[in-house]
PDB file of C-alpha atoms in Angstrom:
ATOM      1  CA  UNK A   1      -2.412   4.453  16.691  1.00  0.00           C
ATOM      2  CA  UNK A   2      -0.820   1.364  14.487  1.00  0.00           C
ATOM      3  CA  UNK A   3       3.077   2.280  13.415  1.00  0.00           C
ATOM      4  CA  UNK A   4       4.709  -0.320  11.927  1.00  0.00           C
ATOM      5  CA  UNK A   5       9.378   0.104  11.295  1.00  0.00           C
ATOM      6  CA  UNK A   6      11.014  -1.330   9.557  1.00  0.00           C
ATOM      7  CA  UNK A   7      14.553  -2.384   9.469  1.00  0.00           C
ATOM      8  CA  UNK A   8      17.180  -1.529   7.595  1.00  0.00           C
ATOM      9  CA  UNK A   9      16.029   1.258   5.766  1.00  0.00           C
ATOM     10  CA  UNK A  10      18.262   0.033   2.986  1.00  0.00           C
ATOM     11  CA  UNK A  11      20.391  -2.846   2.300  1.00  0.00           C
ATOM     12  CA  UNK A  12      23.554  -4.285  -0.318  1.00  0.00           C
ATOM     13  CA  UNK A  13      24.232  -7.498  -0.930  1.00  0.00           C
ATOM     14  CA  UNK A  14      25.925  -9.922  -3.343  1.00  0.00           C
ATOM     15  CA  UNK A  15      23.745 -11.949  -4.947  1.00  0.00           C
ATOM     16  CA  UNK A  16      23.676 -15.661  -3.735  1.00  0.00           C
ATOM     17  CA  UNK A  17      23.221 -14.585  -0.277  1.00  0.00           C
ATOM     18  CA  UNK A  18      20.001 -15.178   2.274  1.00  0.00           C
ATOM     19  CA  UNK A  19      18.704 -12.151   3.559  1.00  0.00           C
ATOM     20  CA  UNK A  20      16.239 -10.901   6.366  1.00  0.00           C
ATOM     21  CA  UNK A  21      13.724  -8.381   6.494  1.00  0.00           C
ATOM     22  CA  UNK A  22      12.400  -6.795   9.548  1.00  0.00           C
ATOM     23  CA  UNK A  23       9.318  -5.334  10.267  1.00  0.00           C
ATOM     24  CA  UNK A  24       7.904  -4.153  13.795  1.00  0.00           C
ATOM     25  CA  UNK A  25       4.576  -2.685  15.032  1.00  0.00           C
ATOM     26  CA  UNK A  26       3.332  -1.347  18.110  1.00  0.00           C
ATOM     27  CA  UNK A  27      -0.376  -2.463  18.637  1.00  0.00           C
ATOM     28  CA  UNK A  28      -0.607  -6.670  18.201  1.00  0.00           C
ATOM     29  CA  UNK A  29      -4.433  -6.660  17.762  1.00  0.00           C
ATOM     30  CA  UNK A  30      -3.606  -6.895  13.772  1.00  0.00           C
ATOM     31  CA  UNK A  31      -6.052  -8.872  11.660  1.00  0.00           C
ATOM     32  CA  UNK A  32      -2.884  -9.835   9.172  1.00  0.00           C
ATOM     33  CA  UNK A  33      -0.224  -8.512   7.761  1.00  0.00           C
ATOM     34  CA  UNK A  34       1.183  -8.096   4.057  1.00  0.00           C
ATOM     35  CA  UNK A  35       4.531  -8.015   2.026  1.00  0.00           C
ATOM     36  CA  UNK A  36       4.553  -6.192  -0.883  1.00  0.00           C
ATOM     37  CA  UNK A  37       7.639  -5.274  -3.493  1.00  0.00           C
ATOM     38  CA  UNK A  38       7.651  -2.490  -5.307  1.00  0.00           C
ATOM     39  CA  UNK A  39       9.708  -1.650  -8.135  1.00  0.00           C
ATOM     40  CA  UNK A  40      10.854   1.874  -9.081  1.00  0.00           C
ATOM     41  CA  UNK A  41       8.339   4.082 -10.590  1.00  0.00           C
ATOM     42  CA  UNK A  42       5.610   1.198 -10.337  1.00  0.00           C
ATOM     43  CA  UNK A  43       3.091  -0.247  -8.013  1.00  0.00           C
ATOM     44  CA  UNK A  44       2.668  -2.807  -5.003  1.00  0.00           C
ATOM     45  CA  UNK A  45       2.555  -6.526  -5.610  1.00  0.00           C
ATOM     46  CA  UNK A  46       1.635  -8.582  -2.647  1.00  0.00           C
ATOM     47  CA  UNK A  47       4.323 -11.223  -1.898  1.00  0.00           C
ATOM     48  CA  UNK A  48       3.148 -12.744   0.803  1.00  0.00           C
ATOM     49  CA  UNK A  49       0.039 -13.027   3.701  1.00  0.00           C
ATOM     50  CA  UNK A  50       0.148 -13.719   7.374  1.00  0.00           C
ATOM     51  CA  UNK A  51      -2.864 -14.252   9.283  1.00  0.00           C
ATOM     52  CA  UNK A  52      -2.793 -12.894  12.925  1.00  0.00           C
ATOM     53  CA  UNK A  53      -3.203 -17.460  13.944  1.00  0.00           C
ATOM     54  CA  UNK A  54      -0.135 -17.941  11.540  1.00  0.00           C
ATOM     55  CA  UNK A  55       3.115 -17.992  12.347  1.00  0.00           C
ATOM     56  CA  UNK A  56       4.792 -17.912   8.762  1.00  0.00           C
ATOM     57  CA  UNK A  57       3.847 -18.523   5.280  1.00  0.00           C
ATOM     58  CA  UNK A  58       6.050 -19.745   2.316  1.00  0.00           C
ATOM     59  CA  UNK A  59       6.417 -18.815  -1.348  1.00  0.00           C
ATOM     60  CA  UNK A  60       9.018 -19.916  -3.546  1.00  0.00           C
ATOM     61  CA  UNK A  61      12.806 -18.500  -2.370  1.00  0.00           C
ATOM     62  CA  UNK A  62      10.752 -16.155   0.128  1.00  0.00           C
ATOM     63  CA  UNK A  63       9.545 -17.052   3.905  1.00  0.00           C
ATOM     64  CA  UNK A  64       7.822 -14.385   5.856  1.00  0.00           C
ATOM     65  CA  UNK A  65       7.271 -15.274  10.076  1.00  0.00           C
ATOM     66  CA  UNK A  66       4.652 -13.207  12.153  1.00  0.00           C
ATOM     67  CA  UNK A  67       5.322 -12.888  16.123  1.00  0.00           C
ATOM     68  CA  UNK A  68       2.122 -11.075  17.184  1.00  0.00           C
ATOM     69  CA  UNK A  69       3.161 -11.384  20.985  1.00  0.00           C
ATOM     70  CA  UNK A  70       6.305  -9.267  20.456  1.00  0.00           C
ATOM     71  CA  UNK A  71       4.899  -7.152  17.157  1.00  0.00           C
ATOM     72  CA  UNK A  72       7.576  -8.494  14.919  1.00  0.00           C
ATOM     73  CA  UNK A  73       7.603  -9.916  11.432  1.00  0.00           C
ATOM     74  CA  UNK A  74      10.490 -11.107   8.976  1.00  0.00           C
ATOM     75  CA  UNK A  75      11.010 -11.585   5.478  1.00  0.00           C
ATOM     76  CA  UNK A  76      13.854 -14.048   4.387  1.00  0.00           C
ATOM     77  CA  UNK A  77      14.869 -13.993   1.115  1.00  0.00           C
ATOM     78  CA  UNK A  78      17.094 -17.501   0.345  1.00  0.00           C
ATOM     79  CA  UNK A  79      19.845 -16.968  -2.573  1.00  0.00           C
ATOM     80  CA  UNK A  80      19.100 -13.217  -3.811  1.00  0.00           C
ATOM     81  CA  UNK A  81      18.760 -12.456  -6.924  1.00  0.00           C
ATOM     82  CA  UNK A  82      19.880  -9.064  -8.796  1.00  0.00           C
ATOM     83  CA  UNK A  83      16.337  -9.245 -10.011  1.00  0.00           C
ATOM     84  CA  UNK A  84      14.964  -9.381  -6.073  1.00  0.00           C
ATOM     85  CA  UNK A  85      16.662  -5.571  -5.933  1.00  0.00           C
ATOM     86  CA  UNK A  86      13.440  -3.667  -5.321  1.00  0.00           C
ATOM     87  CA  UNK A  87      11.580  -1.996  -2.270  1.00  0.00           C
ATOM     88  CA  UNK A  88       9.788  -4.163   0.051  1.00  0.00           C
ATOM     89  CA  UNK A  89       6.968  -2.978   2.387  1.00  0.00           C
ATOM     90  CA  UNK A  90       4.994  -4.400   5.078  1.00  0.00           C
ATOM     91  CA  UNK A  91       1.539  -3.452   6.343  1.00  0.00           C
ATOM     92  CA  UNK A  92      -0.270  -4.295   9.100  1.00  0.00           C
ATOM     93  CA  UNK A  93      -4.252  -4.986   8.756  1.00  0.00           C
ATOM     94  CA  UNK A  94      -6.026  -3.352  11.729  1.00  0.00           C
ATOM     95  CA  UNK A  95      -8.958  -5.705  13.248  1.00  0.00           C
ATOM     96  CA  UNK A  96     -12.007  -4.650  15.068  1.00  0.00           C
ATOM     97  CA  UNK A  97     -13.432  -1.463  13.912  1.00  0.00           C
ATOM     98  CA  UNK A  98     -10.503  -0.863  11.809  1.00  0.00           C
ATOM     99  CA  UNK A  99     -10.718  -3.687   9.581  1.00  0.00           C
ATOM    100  CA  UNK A 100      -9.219  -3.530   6.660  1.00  0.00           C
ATOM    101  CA  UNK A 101      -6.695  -0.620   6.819  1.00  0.00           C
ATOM    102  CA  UNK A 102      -3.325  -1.182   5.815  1.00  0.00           C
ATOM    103  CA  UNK A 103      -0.969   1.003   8.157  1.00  0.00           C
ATOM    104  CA  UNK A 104       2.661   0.835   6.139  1.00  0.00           C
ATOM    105  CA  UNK A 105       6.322   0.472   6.840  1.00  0.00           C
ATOM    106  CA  UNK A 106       8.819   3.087   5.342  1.00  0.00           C
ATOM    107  CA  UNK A 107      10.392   0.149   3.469  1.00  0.00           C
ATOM    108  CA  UNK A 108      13.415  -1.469   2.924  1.00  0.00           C
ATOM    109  CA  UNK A 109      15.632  -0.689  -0.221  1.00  0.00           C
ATOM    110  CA  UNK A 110      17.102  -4.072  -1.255  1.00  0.00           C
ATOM    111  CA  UNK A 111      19.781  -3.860  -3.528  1.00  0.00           C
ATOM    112  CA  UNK A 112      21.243  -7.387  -4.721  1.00  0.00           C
ATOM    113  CA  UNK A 113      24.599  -7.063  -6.723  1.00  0.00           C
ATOM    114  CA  UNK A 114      25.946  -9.281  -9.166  1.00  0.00           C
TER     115      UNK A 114
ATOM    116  CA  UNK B   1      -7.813  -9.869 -15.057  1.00  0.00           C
ATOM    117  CA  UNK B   2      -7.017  -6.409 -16.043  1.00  0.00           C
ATOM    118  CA  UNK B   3      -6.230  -5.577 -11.946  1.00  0.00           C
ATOM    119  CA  UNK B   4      -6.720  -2.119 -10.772  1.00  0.00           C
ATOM    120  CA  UNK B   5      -7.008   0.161 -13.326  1.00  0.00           C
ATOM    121  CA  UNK B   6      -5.828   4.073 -12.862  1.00  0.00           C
ATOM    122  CA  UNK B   7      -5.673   6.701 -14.763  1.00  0.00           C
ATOM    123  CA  UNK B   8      -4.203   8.790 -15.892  1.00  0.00           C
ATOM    124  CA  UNK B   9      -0.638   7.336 -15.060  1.00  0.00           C
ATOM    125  CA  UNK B  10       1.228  11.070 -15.177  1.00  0.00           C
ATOM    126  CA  UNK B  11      -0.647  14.321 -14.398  1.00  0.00           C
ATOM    127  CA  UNK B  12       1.192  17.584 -14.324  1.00  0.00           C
ATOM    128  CA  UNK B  13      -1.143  20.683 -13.298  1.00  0.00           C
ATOM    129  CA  UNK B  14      -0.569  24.118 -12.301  1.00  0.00           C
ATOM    130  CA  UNK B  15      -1.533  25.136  -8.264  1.00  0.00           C
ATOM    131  CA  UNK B  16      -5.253  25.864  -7.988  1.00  0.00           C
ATOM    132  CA  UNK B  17      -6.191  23.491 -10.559  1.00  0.00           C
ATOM    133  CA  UNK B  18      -8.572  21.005 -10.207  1.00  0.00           C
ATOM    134  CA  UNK B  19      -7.332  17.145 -10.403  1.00  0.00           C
ATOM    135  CA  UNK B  20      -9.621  14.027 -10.963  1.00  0.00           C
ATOM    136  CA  UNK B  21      -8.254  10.616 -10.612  1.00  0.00           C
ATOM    137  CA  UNK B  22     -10.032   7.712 -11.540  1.00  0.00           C
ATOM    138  CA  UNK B  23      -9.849   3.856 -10.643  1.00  0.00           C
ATOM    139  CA  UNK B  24     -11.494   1.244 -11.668  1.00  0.00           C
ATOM    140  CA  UNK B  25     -11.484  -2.031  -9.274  1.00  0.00           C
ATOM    141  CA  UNK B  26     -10.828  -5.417  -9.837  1.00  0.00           C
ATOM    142  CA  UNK B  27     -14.202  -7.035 -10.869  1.00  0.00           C
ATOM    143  CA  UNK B  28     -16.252  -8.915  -8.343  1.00  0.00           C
ATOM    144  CA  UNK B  29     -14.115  -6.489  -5.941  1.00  0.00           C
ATOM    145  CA  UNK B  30     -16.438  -4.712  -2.977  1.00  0.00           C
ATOM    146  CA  UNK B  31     -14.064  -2.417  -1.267  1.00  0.00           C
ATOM    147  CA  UNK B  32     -11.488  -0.116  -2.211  1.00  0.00           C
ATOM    148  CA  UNK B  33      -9.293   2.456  -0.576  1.00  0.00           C
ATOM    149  CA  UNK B  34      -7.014   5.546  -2.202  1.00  0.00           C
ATOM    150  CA  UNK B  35      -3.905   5.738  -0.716  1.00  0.00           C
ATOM    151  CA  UNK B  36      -1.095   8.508  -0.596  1.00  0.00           C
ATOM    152  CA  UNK B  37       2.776   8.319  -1.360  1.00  0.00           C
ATOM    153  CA  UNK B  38       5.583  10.820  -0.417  1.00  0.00           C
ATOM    154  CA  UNK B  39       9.430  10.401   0.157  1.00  0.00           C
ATOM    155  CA  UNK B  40       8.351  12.449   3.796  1.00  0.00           C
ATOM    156  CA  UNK B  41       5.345  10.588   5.043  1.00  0.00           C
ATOM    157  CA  UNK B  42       5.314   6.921   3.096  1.00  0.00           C
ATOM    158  CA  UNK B  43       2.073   5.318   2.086  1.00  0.00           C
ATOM    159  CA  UNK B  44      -0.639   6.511   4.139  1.00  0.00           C
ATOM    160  CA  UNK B  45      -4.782   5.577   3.659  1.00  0.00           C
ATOM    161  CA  UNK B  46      -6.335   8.180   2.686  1.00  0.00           C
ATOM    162  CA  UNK B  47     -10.127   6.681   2.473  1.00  0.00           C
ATOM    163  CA  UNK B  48     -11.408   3.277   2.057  1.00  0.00           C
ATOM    164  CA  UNK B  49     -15.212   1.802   0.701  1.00  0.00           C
ATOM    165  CA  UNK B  50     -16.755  -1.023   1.181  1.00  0.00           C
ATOM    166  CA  UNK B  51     -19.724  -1.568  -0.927  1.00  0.00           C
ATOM    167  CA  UNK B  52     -19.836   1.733  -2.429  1.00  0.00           C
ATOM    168  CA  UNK B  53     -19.962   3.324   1.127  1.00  0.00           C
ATOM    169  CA  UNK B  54     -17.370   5.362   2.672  1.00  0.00           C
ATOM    170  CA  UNK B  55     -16.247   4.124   5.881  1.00  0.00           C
ATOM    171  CA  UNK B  56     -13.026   5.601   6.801  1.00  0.00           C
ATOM    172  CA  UNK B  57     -12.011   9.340   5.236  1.00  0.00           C
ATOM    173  CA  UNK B  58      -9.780  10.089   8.702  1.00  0.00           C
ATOM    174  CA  UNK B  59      -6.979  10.304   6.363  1.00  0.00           C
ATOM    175  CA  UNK B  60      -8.235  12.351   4.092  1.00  0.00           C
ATOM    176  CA  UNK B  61      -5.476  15.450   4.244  1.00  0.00           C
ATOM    177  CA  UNK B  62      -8.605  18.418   3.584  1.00  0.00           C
ATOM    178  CA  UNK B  63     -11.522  19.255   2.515  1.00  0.00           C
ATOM    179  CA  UNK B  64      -9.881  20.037  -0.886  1.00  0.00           C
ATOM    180  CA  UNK B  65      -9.921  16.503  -1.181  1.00  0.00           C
ATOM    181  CA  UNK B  66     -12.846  14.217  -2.092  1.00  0.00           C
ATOM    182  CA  UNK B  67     -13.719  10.925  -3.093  1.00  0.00           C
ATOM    183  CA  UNK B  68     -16.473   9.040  -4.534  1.00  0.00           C
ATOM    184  CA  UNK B  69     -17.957   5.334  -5.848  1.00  0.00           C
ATOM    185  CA  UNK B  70     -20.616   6.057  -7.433  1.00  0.00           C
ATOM    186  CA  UNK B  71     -21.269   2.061  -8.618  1.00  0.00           C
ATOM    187  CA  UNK B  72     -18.955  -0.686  -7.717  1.00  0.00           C
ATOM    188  CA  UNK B  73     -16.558  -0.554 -10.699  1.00  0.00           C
ATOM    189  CA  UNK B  74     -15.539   3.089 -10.779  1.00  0.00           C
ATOM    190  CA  UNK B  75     -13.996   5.435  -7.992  1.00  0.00           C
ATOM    191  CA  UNK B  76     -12.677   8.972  -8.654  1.00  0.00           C
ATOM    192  CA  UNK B  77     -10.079  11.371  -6.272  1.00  0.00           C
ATOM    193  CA  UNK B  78     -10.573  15.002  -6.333  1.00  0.00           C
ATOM    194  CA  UNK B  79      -8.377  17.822  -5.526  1.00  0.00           C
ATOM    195  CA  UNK B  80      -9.790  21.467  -5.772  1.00  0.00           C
ATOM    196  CA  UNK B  81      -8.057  23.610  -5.739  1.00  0.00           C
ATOM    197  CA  UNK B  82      -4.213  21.797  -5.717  1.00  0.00           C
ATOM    198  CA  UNK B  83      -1.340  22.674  -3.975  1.00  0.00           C
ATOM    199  CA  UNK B  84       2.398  21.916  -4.453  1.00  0.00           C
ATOM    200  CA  UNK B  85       2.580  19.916  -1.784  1.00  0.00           C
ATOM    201  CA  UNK B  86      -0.207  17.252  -3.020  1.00  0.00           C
ATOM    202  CA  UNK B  87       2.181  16.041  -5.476  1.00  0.00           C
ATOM    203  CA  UNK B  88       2.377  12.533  -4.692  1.00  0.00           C
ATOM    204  CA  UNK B  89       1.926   8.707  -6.523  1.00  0.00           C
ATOM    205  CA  UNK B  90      -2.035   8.031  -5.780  1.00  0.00           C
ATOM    206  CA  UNK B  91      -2.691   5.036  -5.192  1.00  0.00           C
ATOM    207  CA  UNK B  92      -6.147   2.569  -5.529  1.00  0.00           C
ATOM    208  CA  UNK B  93      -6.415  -0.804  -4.064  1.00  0.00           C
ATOM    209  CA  UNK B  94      -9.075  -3.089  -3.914  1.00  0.00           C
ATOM    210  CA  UNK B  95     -10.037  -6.513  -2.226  1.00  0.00           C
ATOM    211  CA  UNK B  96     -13.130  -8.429  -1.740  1.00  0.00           C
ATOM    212  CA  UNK B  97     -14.803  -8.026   1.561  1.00  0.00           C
ATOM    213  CA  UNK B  98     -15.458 -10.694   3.592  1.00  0.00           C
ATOM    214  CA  UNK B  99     -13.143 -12.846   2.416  1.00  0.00           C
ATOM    215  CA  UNK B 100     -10.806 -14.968   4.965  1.00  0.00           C
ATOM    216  CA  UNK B 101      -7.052 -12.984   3.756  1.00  0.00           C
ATOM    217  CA  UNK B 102      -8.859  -9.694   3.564  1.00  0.00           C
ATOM    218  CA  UNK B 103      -5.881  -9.391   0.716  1.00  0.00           C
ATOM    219  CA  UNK B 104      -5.426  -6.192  -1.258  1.00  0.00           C
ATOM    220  CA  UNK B 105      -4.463  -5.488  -4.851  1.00  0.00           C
ATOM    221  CA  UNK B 106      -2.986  -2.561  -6.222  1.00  0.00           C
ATOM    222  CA  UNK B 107      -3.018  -0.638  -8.938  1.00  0.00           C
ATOM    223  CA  UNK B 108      -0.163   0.665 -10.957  1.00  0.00           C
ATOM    224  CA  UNK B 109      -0.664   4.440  -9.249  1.00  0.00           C
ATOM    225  CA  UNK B 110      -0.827   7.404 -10.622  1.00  0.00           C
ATOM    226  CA  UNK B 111       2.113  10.188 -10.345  1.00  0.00           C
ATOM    227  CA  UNK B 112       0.916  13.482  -9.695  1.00  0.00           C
ATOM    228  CA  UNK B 113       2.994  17.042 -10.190  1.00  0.00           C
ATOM    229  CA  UNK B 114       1.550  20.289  -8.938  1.00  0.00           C
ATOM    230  CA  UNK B 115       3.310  23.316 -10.220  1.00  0.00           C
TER     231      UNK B 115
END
């Protein structure tokens, strides 16, 4: 059975600063897996997607890595923004028979201070 | 695009009552899942379609829960009779299958309160 941590469960910092993300899980046959955000009280937005033959993908201030072999993925966030302050998830996509179910962090509470 | 579409967005019900909620998927979207969210236990899948059909209801918590899709653009969650402890955000996603990303969209949940 998929579990995916992640590390820190919640995190402060000023705003200007880069910040990392960490996400592990335990079986590397994944299909992909997904960043969301989600803001209090609201739902998911996907940030980013990593394919299980990709080893990062870009968007804007935000750079997420995949490391199948070790079960590791990291979100880095360049020059935070009070407005990044939010929860962020990630999910692993099961392959084979499984395809298609999301199996979900706890989260990381990112709080970005002005 | 609308996105996901849930509703209601707040329900408040007294134990034993029965609770429907409803989603409506993204059009041109073939699969869809309902998904669970405590403080305790996180996000968790609770069942997941793909064209109409339901493949996966392993995490569906017991047989006072039920789900259906009757036509591709509408999916309902039923709880009969509630409990307490189903009060939860709820959760609908949907993606298109067979698509490279296999990426998910969700919708806006919807907060549930069992007295």
């Amino acid at each position: 059975k998929q579990e995916v941590t992640q590390i820190p469960a919640a995190l402060s910092v000023p705003e200007g600063e880069n910040l990392v993300l960490n996400c592990s899980f335990t079986d590397s046959a994944i299909y992909n897996l997904q960043w969301f955000r989600q803001d209090p009280g609201k739902g998911l937005t996907s940030l980013l997607l990593i394919q299980s033959s990709q080893r990062e993908q870009t968007s804007g201030r935000l750079n997420a890595s995949l490391d199948k072999s070790s079960g590791r993925s990291t979100l880095y966030i360049a020059a935070s923004q009070p407005g990044d302050s939010a929860t962020y998830l990630c999910a692993a996509n099961a392959g084979g028979t499984s395809y298609g179910k999301l199996t979900f962090g706890q989260g990381t509470i990112l709080t970005v201070h002005p | 695009d609308a996105g996901v579409i849930q509703s209601p967005r707040h329900e408040v019900t007294e134990m034993g009552q029965e609770v429907t909620l409803r989603c409506k998927p993204i059009s041109g979207h073939n699969s869809l899942f309902w998904y669970r969210q405590t403080m305790m236990r996180g996000l968790e899948l609770l069942i997941y379609f793909n064209n109409n059909v339901p493949i996966d209801d392993s995490g569906m918590p017991e047989d006072r829960f039920s789900a259906k899709m009757p036509n591709a653009s509408f999916s309902t969650l039923k709880i009969q009779p509630s409990e307490p402890r189903d009060s939860a955000v709820y959760f609908c996603a949907s993606r298109v299958l067979g698509t490279g990303d296999n990426e998910q969209f969700f919708g806006p949940g919807t907060r549930l309160t069992v007295l």
